[in-house]
């Protein structure tokens, strides 16, 4: 299981920070990617970034300059930081597990983050 | 990077068959596996097809996936439509730089 947590409201220009807690399996497994995906209200899915067991990270080209994904294997958690947010970053943010061929077979329930002053 | 283009919406009657297309803008559709996700309102997406044409356990065999190199597209076909199939469907693939791409999504209406 995956569970997102973090503030539901972030002010413009500030940094959005979310945590994904993984249970029922190790985040250190060499079989999976771990990803962040978001979905603005009424719109489609957008990949934010991923990391793999070796610690390599991959980011969406459109968000690359503002995104950092990190991991704490001791807590079986991984994190998303998105800087300089604006209203366009308002979305439901999901964390998910991906197979080596990027089949996202387990998703968190998603958490709505609203960017507003 | 490439894009995946899906029709915005499709509709069909219960019991009929519908096909949703997903066209890759550049590079071969056969180069990287394609997944299909179903998303009902208020829920997280779930996989209905992975690795082009594989069905996860629990997904009815009414769901099938294929790729067509001639049109550089992937397709999701749902036969024997049921009202419960009404949902948004997304195709997804990736590139050699481990960048993931989603299609824009297709709203399926079963009426």
GROMACS .gro file of C-alpha atoms in nm:
model
  228
    1UNK     CA    1   0.000   0.000   0.000
    2UNK     CA    2   0.101   0.360  -0.061
    3UNK     CA    3  -0.020   0.664   0.130
    4UNK     CA    4   0.043   1.028   0.046
    5UNK     CA    5   0.059   1.290   0.317
    6UNK     CA    6   0.132   1.659   0.338
    7UNK     CA    7  -0.027   2.004   0.348
    8UNK     CA    8  -0.344   2.049   0.148
    9UNK     CA    9  -0.285   2.420   0.098
   10UNK     CA   10   0.033   2.589  -0.022
   11UNK     CA   11   0.087   2.958  -0.091
   12UNK     CA   12   0.204   3.077  -0.433
   13UNK     CA   13   0.583   3.092  -0.476
   14UNK     CA   14   0.635   2.852  -0.183
   15UNK     CA   15   0.749   2.488  -0.193
   16UNK     CA   16   0.505   2.197  -0.203
   17UNK     CA   17   0.626   1.902   0.005
   18UNK     CA   18   0.464   1.559   0.011
   19UNK     CA   19   0.551   1.222   0.162
   20UNK     CA   20   0.462   0.878   0.032
   21UNK     CA   21   0.471   0.600   0.290
   22UNK     CA   22   0.501   0.249   0.150
   23UNK     CA   23   0.381  -0.053   0.343
   24UNK     CA   24   0.379  -0.421   0.257
   25UNK     CA   25   0.701  -0.415   0.061
   26UNK     CA   26   1.048  -0.265   0.058
   27UNK     CA   27   1.115   0.056  -0.127
   28UNK     CA   28   1.468  -0.074  -0.181
   29UNK     CA   29   1.350  -0.354  -0.408
   30UNK     CA   30   1.538  -0.369  -0.738
   31UNK     CA   31   1.222  -0.467  -0.918
   32UNK     CA   32   1.036  -0.139  -0.908
   33UNK     CA   33   1.032   0.229  -0.984
   34UNK     CA   34   0.860   0.469  -0.743
   35UNK     CA   35   0.684   0.764  -0.895
   36UNK     CA   36   0.489   1.083  -0.840
   37UNK     CA   37   0.199   1.162  -1.071
   38UNK     CA   38  -0.047   1.449  -1.053
   39UNK     CA   39  -0.390   1.529  -1.192
   40UNK     CA   40  -0.527   1.885  -1.202
   41UNK     CA   41  -0.899   1.904  -1.131
   42UNK     CA   42  -1.096   1.780  -1.430
   43UNK     CA   43  -0.781   1.711  -1.631
   44UNK     CA   44  -0.556   1.420  -1.721
   45UNK     CA   45  -0.266   1.246  -1.555
   46UNK     CA   46   0.081   1.403  -1.560
   47UNK     CA   47   0.401   1.222  -1.466
   48UNK     CA   48   0.619   1.429  -1.234
   49UNK     CA   49   0.917   1.203  -1.177
   50UNK     CA   50   1.051   0.867  -1.069
   51UNK     CA   51   1.338   0.700  -0.891
   52UNK     CA   52   1.474   0.348  -0.895
   53UNK     CA   53   1.649   0.115  -0.653
   54UNK     CA   54   1.991   0.251  -0.748
   55UNK     CA   55   1.888   0.600  -0.644
   56UNK     CA   56   1.868   0.735  -0.997
   57UNK     CA   57   1.601   0.998  -1.045
   58UNK     CA   58   1.413   1.095  -1.359
   59UNK     CA   59   1.206   1.410  -1.390
   60UNK     CA   60   0.950   1.546  -1.632
   61UNK     CA   61   1.125   1.792  -1.865
   62UNK     CA   62   0.850   2.047  -1.801
   63UNK     CA   63   0.900   2.034  -1.423
   64UNK     CA   64   1.268   1.943  -1.404
   65UNK     CA   65   1.387   2.280  -1.277
   66UNK     CA   66   1.144   2.278  -0.983
   67UNK     CA   67   1.123   1.912  -0.876
   68UNK     CA   68   1.321   1.705  -0.630
   69UNK     CA   69   1.238   1.346  -0.539
   70UNK     CA   70   1.421   1.188  -0.249
   71UNK     CA   71   1.393   0.873  -0.040
   72UNK     CA   72   1.438   0.749   0.316
   73UNK     CA   73   1.477   0.373   0.291
   74UNK     CA   74   1.490   0.335   0.671
   75UNK     CA   75   1.134   0.465   0.692
   76UNK     CA   76   1.020   0.315   0.362
   77UNK     CA   77   0.918   0.662   0.247
   78UNK     CA   78   0.985   0.882  -0.050
   79UNK     CA   79   0.928   1.250  -0.093
   80UNK     CA   80   0.831   1.515  -0.345
   81UNK     CA   81   0.936   1.877  -0.335
   82UNK     CA   82   0.804   2.119  -0.597
   83UNK     CA   83   0.933   2.473  -0.567
   84UNK     CA   84   0.794   2.809  -0.678
   85UNK     CA   85   0.440   2.679  -0.705
   86UNK     CA   86   0.155   2.863  -0.874
   87UNK     CA   87  -0.215   2.800  -0.918
   88UNK     CA   88  -0.128   2.575  -1.214
   89UNK     CA   89   0.022   2.328  -0.966
   90UNK     CA   90  -0.313   2.273  -0.796
   91UNK     CA   91  -0.383   1.902  -0.841
   92UNK     CA   92  -0.440   1.566  -0.683
   93UNK     CA   93  -0.093   1.424  -0.627
   94UNK     CA   94  -0.047   1.046  -0.640
   95UNK     CA   95   0.246   0.827  -0.551
   96UNK     CA   96   0.265   0.491  -0.722
   97UNK     CA   97   0.480   0.183  -0.776
   98UNK     CA   98   0.593   0.097  -1.125
   99UNK     CA   99   0.728  -0.225  -1.269
  100UNK     CA  100   1.048  -0.223  -1.471
  101UNK     CA  101   0.832  -0.160  -1.776
  102UNK     CA  102   0.649   0.122  -1.600
  103UNK     CA  103   0.324  -0.053  -1.529
  104UNK     CA  104   0.191   0.141  -1.230
  105UNK     CA  105   0.027  -0.142  -1.041
  106UNK     CA  106  -0.020   0.019  -0.700
  107UNK     CA  107  -0.132   0.375  -0.639
  108UNK     CA  108  -0.196   0.582  -0.331
  109UNK     CA  109  -0.540   0.729  -0.282
  110UNK     CA  110  -0.412   1.070  -0.388
  111UNK     CA  111  -0.399   1.396  -0.198
  112UNK     CA  112  -0.539   1.727  -0.318
  113UNK     CA  113  -0.298   2.016  -0.295
  114UNK     CA  114  -0.438   2.362  -0.358
  115UNK     CA  115  -0.210   2.655  -0.432
  116UNK     CA  116  -0.373   2.971  -0.306
  117UNK     CA  117  -0.296   3.269  -0.089
  118UNK     CA  118   1.000   1.352  -2.622
  119UNK     CA  119   0.687   1.208  -2.779
  120UNK     CA  120   0.314   1.256  -2.719
  121UNK     CA  121   0.032   1.005  -2.697
  122UNK     CA  122  -0.295   1.124  -2.851
  123UNK     CA  123  -0.630   0.978  -2.756
  124UNK     CA  124  -0.984   1.073  -2.859
  125UNK     CA  125  -1.140   1.301  -2.600
  126UNK     CA  126  -1.452   1.088  -2.570
  127UNK     CA  127  -1.625   0.780  -2.705
  128UNK     CA  128  -1.970   0.640  -2.644
  129UNK     CA  129  -2.139   0.310  -2.713
  130UNK     CA  130  -2.434   0.105  -2.602
  131UNK     CA  131  -2.428  -0.176  -2.348
  132UNK     CA  132  -2.332  -0.507  -2.501
  133UNK     CA  133  -2.145  -0.348  -2.788
  134UNK     CA  134  -1.773  -0.323  -2.853
  135UNK     CA  135  -1.566  -0.004  -2.835
  136UNK     CA  136  -1.206   0.064  -2.929
  137UNK     CA  137  -1.000   0.351  -2.790
  138UNK     CA  138  -0.691   0.452  -2.985
  139UNK     CA  139  -0.362   0.596  -2.861
  140UNK     CA  140  -0.131   0.734  -3.130
  141UNK     CA  141   0.238   0.797  -3.066
  142UNK     CA  142   0.369   1.118  -3.222
  143UNK     CA  143   0.728   1.014  -3.283
  144UNK     CA  144   0.930   0.699  -3.246
  145UNK     CA  145   0.785   0.353  -3.284
  146UNK     CA  146   0.488   0.247  -3.074
  147UNK     CA  147   0.653  -0.093  -3.058
  148UNK     CA  148   0.969   0.046  -2.898
  149UNK     CA  149   0.828   0.066  -2.546
  150UNK     CA  150   0.541  -0.110  -2.376
  151UNK     CA  151   0.203   0.059  -2.351
  152UNK     CA  152  -0.022   0.041  -2.048
  153UNK     CA  153  -0.390   0.130  -2.016
  154UNK     CA  154  -0.552   0.259  -1.697
  155UNK     CA  155  -0.915   0.292  -1.597
  156UNK     CA  156  -1.012   0.575  -1.366
  157UNK     CA  157  -1.357   0.607  -1.217
  158UNK     CA  158  -1.462   0.941  -1.062
  159UNK     CA  159  -1.300   1.000  -0.727
  160UNK     CA  160  -1.074   0.695  -0.751
  161UNK     CA  161  -0.712   0.627  -0.831
  162UNK     CA  162  -0.635   0.476  -1.171
  163UNK     CA  163  -0.609   0.099  -1.205
  164UNK     CA  164  -0.434  -0.101  -1.474
  165UNK     CA  165  -0.656  -0.281  -1.723
  166UNK     CA  166  -0.380  -0.366  -1.976
  167UNK     CA  167  -0.004  -0.373  -1.927
  168UNK     CA  168   0.286  -0.448  -2.159
  169UNK     CA  169   0.072  -0.383  -2.469
  170UNK     CA  170  -0.170  -0.673  -2.431
  171UNK     CA  171  -0.141  -0.833  -2.087
  172UNK     CA  172  -0.438  -0.836  -1.854
  173UNK     CA  173  -0.386  -0.816  -1.476
  174UNK     CA  174  -0.561  -1.079  -1.270
  175UNK     CA  175  -0.913  -0.970  -1.193
  176UNK     CA  176  -0.959  -0.773  -1.517
  177UNK     CA  177  -1.228  -0.936  -1.732
  178UNK     CA  178  -1.123  -1.082  -2.066
  179UNK     CA  179  -1.363  -0.834  -2.226
  180UNK     CA  180  -1.064  -0.597  -2.209
  181UNK     CA  181  -0.789  -0.644  -2.466
  182UNK     CA  182  -0.495  -0.443  -2.591
  183UNK     CA  183  -0.298  -0.433  -2.911
  184UNK     CA  184  -0.045  -0.226  -3.102
  185UNK     CA  185  -0.036  -0.145  -3.473
  186UNK     CA  186   0.296  -0.038  -3.616
  187UNK     CA  187   0.139   0.077  -3.942
  188UNK     CA  188  -0.061   0.348  -3.763
  189UNK     CA  189   0.192   0.380  -3.481
  190UNK     CA  190  -0.084   0.338  -3.232
  191UNK     CA  191  -0.206   0.124  -2.947
  192UNK     CA  192  -0.566   0.027  -2.893
  193UNK     CA  193  -0.781  -0.073  -2.601
  194UNK     CA  194  -1.086  -0.277  -2.697
  195UNK     CA  195  -1.372  -0.343  -2.458
  196UNK     CA  196  -1.632  -0.593  -2.572
  197UNK     CA  197  -1.969  -0.671  -2.420
  198UNK     CA  198  -1.983  -0.323  -2.272
  199UNK     CA  199  -2.132  -0.285  -1.928
  200UNK     CA  200  -2.244   0.031  -1.756
  201UNK     CA  201  -1.970  -0.027  -1.499
  202UNK     CA  202  -1.711   0.022  -1.775
  203UNK     CA  203  -1.803   0.390  -1.792
  204UNK     CA  204  -1.487   0.570  -1.685
  205UNK     CA  205  -1.184   0.764  -1.809
  206UNK     CA  206  -0.916   0.557  -1.982
  207UNK     CA  207  -0.551   0.660  -2.016
  208UNK     CA  208  -0.276   0.510  -2.222
  209UNK     CA  209   0.081   0.542  -2.099
  210UNK     CA  210   0.428   0.461  -2.223
  211UNK     CA  211   0.788   0.569  -2.162
  212UNK     CA  212   1.107   0.644  -2.349
  213UNK     CA  213   1.466   0.530  -2.332
  214UNK     CA  214   1.546   0.809  -2.088
  215UNK     CA  215   1.295   0.665  -1.842
  216UNK     CA  216   1.056   0.951  -1.902
  217UNK     CA  217   0.693   0.852  -1.867
  218UNK     CA  218   0.421   0.983  -2.099
  219UNK     CA  219   0.044   0.967  -2.050
  220UNK     CA  220  -0.218   1.014  -2.315
  221UNK     CA  221  -0.470   1.288  -2.254
  222UNK     CA  222  -0.741   1.043  -2.155
  223UNK     CA  223  -1.065   0.925  -2.312
  224UNK     CA  224  -1.402   0.951  -2.144
  225UNK     CA  225  -1.606   0.638  -2.216
  226UNK     CA  226  -1.981   0.675  -2.191
  227UNK     CA  227  -2.195   0.362  -2.194
  228UNK     CA  228  -2.550   0.459  -2.279
   0.00000   0.00000   0.00000
